[in-house]
PDB file of C-alpha atoms in Angstrom:
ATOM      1  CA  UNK A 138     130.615 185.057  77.290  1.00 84.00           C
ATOM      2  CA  UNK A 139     131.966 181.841  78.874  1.00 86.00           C
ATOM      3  CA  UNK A 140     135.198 183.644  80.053  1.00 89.00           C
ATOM      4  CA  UNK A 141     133.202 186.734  81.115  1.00 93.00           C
ATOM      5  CA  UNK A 142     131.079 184.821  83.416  1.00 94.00           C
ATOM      6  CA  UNK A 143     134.019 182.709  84.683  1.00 95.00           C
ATOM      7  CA  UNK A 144     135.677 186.015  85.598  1.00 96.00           C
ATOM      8  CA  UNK A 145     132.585 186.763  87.562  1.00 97.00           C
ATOM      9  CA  UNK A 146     132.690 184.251  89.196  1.00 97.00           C
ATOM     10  CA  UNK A 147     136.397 184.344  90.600  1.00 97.00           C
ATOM     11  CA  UNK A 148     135.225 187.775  91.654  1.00 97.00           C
ATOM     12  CA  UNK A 149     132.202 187.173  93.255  1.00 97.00           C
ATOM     13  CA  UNK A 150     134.160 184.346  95.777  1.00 97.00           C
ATOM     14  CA  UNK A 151     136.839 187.058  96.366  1.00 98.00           C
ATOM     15  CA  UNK A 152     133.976 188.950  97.306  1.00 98.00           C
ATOM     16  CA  UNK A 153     132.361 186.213  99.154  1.00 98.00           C
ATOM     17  CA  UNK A 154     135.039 186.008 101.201  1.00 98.00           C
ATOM     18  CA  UNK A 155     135.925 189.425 101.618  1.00 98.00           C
ATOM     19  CA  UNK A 156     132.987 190.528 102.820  1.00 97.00           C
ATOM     20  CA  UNK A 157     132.815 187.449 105.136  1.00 97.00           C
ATOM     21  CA  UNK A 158     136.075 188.494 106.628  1.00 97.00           C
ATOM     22  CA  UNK A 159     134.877 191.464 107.286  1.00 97.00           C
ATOM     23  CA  UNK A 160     131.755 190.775 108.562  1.00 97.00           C
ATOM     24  CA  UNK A 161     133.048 188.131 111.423  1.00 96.00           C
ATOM     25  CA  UNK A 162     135.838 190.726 111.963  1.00 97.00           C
ATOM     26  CA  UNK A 163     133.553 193.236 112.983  1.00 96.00           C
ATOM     27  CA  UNK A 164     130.553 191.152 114.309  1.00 95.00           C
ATOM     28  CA  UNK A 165     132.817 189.011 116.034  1.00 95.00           C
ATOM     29  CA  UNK A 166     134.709 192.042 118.080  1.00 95.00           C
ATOM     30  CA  UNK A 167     131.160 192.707 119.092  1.00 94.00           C
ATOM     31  CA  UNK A 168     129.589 189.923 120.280  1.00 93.00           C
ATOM     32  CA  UNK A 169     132.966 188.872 121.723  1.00 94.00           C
ATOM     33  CA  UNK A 170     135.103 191.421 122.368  1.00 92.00           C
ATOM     34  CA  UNK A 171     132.747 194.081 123.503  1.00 91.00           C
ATOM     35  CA  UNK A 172     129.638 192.458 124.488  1.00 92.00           C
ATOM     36  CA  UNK A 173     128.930 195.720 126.898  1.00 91.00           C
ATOM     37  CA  UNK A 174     129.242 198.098 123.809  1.00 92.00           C
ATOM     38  CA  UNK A 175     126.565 195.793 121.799  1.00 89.00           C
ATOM     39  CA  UNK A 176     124.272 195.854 124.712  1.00 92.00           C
ATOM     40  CA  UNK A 177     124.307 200.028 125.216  1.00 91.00           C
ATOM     41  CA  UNK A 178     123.357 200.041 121.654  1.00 90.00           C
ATOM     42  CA  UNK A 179     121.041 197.293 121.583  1.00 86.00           C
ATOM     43  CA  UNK A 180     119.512 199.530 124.626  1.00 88.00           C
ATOM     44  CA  UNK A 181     119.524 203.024 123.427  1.00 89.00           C
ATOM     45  CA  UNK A 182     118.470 202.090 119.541  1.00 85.00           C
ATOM     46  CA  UNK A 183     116.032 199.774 120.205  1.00 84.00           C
ATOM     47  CA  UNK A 184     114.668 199.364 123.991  1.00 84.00           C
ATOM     48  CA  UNK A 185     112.165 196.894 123.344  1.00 85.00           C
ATOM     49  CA  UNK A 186     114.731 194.172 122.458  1.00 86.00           C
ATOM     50  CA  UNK A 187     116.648 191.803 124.950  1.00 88.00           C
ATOM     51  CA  UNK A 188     119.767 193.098 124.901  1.00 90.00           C
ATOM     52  CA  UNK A 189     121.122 189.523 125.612  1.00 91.00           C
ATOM     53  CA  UNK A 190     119.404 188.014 123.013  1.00 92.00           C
ATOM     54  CA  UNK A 191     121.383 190.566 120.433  1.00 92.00           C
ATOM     55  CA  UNK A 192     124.351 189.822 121.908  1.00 94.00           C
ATOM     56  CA  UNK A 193     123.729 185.826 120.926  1.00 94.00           C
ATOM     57  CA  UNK A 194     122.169 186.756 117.672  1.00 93.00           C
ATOM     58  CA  UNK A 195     125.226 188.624 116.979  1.00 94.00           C
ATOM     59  CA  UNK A 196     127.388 185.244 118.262  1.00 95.00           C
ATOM     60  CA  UNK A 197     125.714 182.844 116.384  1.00 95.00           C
ATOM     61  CA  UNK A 198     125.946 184.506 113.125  1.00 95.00           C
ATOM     62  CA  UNK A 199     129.369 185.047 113.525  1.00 96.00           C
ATOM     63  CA  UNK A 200     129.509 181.404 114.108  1.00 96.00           C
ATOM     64  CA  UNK A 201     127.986 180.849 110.854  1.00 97.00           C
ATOM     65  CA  UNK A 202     129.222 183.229 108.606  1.00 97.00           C
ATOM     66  CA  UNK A 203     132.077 180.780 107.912  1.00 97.00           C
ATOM     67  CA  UNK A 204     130.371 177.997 107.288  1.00 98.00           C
ATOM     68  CA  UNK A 205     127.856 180.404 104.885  1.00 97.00           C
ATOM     69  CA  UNK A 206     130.644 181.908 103.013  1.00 98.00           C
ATOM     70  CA  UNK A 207     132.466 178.313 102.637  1.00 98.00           C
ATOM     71  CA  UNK A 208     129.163 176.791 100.879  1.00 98.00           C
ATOM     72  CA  UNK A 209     129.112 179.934  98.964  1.00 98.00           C
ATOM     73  CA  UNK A 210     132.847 179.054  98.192  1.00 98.00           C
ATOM     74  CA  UNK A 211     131.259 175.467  96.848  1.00 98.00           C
ATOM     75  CA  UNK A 212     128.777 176.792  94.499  1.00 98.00           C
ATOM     76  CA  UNK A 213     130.847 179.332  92.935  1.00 98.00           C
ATOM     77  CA  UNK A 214     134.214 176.937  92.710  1.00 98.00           C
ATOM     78  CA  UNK A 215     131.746 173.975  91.109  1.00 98.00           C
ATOM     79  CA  UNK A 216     129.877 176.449  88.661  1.00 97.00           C
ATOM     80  CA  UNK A 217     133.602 177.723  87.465  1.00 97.00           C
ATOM     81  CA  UNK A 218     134.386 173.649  87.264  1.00 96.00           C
ATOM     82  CA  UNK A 219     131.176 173.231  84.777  1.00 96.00           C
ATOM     83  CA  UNK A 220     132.592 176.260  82.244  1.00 95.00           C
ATOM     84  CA  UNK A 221     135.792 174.654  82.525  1.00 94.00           C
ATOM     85  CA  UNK A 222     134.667 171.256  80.801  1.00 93.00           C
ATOM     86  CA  UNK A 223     132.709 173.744  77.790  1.00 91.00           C
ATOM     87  CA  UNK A 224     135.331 174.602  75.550  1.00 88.00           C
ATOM     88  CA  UNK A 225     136.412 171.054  75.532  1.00 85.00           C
ATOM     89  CA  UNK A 226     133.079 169.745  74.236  1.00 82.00           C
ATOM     90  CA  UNK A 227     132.731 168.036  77.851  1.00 83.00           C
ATOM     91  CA  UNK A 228     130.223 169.434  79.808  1.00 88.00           C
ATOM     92  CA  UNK A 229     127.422 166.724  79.114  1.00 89.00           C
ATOM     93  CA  UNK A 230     129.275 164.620  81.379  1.00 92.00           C
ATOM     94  CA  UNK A 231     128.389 162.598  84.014  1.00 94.00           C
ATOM     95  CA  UNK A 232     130.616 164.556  85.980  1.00 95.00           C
ATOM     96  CA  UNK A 233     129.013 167.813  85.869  1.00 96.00           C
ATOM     97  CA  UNK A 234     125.470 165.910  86.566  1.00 96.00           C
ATOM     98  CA  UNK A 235     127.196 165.371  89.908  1.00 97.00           C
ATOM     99  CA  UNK A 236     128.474 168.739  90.267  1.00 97.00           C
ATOM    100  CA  UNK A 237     124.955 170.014  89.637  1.00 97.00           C
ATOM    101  CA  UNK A 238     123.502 167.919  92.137  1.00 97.00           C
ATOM    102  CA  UNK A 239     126.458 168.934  94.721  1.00 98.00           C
ATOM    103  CA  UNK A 240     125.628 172.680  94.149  1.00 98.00           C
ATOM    104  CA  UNK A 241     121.814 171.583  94.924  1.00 98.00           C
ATOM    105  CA  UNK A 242     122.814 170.418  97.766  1.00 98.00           C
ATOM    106  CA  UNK A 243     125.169 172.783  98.334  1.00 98.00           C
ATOM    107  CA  UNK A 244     122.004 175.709  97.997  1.00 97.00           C
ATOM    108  CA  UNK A 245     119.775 173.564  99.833  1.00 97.00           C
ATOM    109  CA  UNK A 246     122.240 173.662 102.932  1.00 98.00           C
ATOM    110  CA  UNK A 247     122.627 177.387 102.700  1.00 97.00           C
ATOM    111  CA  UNK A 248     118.403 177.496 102.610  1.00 96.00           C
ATOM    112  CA  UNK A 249     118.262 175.532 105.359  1.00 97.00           C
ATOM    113  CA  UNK A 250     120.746 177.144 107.805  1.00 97.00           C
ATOM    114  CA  UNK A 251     118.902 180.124 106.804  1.00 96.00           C
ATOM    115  CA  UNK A 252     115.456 178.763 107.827  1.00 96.00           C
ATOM    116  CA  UNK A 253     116.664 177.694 111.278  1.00 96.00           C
ATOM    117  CA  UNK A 254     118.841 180.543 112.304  1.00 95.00           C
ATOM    118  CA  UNK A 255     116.026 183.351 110.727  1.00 95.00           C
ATOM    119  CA  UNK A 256     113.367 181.168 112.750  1.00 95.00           C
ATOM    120  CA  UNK A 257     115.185 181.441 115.886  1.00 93.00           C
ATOM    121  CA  UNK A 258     116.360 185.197 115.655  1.00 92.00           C
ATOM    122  CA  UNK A 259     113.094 185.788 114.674  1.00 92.00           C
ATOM    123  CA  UNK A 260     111.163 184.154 117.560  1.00 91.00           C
ATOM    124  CA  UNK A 261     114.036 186.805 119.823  1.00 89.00           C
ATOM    125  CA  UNK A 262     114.172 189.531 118.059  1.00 89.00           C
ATOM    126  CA  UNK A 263     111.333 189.890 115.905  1.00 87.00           C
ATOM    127  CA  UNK A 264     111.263 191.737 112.871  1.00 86.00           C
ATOM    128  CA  UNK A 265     114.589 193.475 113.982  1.00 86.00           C
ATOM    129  CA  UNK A 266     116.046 190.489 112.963  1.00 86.00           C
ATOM    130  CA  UNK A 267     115.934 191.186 109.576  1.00 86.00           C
ATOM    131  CA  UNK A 268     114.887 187.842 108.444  1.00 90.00           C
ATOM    132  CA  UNK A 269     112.031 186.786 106.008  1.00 90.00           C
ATOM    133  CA  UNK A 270     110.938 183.904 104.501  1.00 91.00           C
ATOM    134  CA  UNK A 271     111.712 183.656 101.161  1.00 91.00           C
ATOM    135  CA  UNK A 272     111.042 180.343  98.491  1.00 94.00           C
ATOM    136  CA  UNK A 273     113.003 181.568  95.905  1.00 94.00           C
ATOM    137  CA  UNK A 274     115.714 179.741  97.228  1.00 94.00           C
ATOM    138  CA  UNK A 275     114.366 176.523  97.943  1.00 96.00           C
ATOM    139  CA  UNK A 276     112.508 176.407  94.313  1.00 97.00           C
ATOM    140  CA  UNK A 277     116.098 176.840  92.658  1.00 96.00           C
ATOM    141  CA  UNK A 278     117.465 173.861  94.905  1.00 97.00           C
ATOM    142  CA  UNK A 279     114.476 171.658  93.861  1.00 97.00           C
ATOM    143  CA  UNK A 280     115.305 172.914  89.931  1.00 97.00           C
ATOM    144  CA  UNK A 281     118.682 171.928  90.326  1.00 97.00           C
ATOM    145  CA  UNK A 282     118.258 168.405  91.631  1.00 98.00           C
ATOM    146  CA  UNK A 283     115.730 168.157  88.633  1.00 98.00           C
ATOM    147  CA  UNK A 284     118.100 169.598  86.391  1.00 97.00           C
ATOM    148  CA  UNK A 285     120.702 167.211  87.651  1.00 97.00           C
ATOM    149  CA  UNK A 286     118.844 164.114  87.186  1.00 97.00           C
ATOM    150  CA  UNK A 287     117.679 165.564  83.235  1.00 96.00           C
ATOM    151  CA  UNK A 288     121.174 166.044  82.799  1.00 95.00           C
ATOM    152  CA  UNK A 289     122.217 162.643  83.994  1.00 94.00           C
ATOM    153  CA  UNK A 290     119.673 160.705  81.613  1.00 94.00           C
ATOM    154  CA  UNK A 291     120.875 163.349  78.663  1.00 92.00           C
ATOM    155  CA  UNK A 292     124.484 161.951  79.162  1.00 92.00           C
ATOM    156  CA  UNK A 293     123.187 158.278  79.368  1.00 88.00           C
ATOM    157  CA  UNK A 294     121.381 158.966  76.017  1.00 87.00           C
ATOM    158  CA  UNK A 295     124.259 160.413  74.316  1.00 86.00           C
ATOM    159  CA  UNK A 296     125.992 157.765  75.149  1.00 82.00           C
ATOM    160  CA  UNK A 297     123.950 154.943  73.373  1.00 80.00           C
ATOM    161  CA  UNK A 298     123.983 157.715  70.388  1.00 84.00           C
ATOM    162  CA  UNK A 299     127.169 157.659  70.605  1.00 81.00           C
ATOM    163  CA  UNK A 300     127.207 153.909  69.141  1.00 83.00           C
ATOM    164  CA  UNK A 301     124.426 154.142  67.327  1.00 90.00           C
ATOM    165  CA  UNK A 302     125.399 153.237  63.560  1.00 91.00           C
TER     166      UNK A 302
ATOM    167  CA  UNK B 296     128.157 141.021  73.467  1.00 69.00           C
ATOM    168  CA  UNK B 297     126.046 137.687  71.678  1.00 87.00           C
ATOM    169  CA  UNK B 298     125.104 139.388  68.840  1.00 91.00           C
ATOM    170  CA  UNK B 299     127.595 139.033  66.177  1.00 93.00           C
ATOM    171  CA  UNK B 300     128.015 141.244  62.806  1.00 94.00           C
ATOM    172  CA  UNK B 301     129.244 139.238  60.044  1.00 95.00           C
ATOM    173  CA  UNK B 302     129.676 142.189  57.174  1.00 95.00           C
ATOM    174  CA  UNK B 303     133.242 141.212  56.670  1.00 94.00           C
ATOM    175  CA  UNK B 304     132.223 137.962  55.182  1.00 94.00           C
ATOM    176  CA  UNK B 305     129.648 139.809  53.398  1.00 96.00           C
ATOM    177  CA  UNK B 306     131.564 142.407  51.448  1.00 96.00           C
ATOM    178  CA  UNK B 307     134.206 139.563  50.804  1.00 95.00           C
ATOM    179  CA  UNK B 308     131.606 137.431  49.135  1.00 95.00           C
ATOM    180  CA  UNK B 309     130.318 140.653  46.816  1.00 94.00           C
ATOM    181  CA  UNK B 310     134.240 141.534  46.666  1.00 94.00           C
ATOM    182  CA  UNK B 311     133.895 144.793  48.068  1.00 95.00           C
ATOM    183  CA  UNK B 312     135.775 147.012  50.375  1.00 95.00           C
ATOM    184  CA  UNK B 313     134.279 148.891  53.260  1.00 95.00           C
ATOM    185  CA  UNK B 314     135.537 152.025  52.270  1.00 95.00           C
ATOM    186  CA  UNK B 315     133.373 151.711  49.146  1.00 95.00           C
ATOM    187  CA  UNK B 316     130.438 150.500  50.783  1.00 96.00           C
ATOM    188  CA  UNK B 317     131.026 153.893  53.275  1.00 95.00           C
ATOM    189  CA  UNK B 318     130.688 155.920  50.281  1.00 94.00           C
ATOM    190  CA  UNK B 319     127.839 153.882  48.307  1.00 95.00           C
ATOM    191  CA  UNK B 320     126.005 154.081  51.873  1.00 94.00           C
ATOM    192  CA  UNK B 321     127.012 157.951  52.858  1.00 91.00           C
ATOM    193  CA  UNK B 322     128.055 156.379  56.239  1.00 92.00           C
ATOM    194  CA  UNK B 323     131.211 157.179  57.598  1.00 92.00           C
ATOM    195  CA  UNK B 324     134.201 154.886  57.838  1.00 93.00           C
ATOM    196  CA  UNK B 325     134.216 155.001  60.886  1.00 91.00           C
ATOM    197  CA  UNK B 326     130.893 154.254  62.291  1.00 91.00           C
ATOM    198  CA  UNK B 327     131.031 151.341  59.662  1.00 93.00           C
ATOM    199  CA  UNK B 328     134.108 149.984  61.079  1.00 94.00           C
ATOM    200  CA  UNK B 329     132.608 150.736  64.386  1.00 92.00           C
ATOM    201  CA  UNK B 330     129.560 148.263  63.388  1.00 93.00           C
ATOM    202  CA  UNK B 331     131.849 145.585  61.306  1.00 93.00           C
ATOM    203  CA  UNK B 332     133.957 145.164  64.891  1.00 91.00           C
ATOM    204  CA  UNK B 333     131.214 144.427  66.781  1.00 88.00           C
ATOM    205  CA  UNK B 334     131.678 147.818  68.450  1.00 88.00           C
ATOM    206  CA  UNK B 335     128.319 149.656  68.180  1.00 90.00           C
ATOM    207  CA  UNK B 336     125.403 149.214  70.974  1.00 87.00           C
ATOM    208  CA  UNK B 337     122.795 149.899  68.466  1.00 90.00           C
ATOM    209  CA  UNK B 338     122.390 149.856  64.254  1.00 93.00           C
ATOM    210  CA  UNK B 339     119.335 152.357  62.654  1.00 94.00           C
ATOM    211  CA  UNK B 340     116.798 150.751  60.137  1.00 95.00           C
ATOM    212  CA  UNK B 341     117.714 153.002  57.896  1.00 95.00           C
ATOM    213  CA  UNK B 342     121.625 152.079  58.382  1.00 95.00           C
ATOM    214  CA  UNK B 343     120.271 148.597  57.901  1.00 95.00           C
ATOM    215  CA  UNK B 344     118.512 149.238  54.846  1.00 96.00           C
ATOM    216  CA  UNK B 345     121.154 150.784  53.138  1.00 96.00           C
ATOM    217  CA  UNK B 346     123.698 148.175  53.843  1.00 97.00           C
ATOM    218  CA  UNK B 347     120.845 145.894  52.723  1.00 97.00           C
ATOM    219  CA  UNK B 348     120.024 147.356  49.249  1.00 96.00           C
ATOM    220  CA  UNK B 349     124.103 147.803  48.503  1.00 95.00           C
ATOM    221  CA  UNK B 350     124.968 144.267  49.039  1.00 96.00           C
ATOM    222  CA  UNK B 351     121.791 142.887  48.568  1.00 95.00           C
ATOM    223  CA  UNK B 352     121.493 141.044  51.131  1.00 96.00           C
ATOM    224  CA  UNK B 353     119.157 140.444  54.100  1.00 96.00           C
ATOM    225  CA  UNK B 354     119.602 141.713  57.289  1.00 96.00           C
ATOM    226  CA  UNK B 355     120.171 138.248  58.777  1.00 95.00           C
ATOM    227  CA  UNK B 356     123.346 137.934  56.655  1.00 95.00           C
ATOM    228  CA  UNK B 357     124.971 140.919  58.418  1.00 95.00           C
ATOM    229  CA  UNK B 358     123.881 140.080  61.931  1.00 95.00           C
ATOM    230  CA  UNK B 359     123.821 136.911  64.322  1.00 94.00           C
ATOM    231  CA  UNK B 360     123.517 135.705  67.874  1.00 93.00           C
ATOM    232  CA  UNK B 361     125.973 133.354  69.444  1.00 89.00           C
ATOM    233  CA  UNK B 362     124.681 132.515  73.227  1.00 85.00           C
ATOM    234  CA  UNK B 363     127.906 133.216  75.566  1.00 75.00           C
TER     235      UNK B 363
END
């Protein structure tokens, strides 16, 4: 199960990346390299949008897909970290309290880059934007911190089990 | 650490060996040479009492405090 889901893991980053290559390949020849083209279609598909305004969109997220796929890159590298220390009989470790707090971070980044860059297409571009709010993502940063702080006082009590007599 | 465990001068004055009192206890060797160096942060009741009924003694034979 454990080397299943590391294997899924590895994949999904490949993925991750993959698909981020792509994507700021192709966005990026747009909004860079052929501004004019992006406009025509921004004009002809949808007429009611700014063609300008799609044109930055289309900038800005290429600007951030890096950074998106990188902190992606975090959570999946640190979650593959975490199996690693199972077979040993490691994982309730201090260390992997930390790492569970750096991937809540790590989400809650993600989350918020999301909130500001949706807001802001949004208020141009309206629901063609293609952003929504969703929570989901912000309850399963705020589960993770509390995880992480459960897990730290788990490894502080094993500890004084530890010598216990 | 202040507190001090004195069960090696214990089981020298009932002249017996901590590998017996291991298996008159059901403790392991090791977590009873973990408590006769001084070692553990914290000793059960029922550790206690089992120690206590073995080499009948009272729990202030086995344990001290010397201020540091």
């Amino acid at each position: 199960m454990l080397a299943k889901a590391r294997i899924v893991l590895k994949a999904l980053n490949i993925l991750n990346w993959g698909v981020g290559v792509i994507l700021i390949a192709f966005l990026g020849y747009m909004g860079f390299a052929a501004p004019g083209r992006l406009m025509a279609i921004a004009r002809t598909g949808h007429p009611s949008l700014n063609p300008e305004a799609v044109v930055l969109a289309v900038r800005g997220t290429v600007l951030l897909l890096p950074v998106m796929a990188w902190l992606v890159d975090r959570i999946l590298r640190t979650l593959v970290a975490i199996i690693d220390t199972i077979p040993s009989g490691q994982a309730f470790t201090a260390a992997n309290a930390v790492r569970l707090r750096r991937i809540a971070w790590f989400m809650l980044a993600i989350y918020a880059i999301d909130l500001v860059w949706g807001v802001a297409l949004y208020s141009q571009l309206g629901p063609y934007s293609g952003w929504s709010f969703t929570l989901s993502g912000w309850v399963a940063s705020m589960m993770l911190f509390i995880l992480a702080s459960v897990w730290q006082d788990g490894v502080a009590m094993r500890d004084d089990l530890e010598g216990t007599v | 650490m202040p507190i001090v465990v004195h069960l090696d001068d214990v089981l020298a004055a009932r002249g017996m060996t901590l590998t017996e009192l291991a298996e008159r206890i059901d403790i392991t060797l090791a977590n009873l040479s973990i408590l006769k160096t001084g070692k553990a942060k914290a000793v059960r009741f029922s550790t206690l009492e089992a120690i206590c009924r073995e080499l009948d003694c009272q729990p202030g034979d086995l344990l001290g405090f010397e201020a540091e």
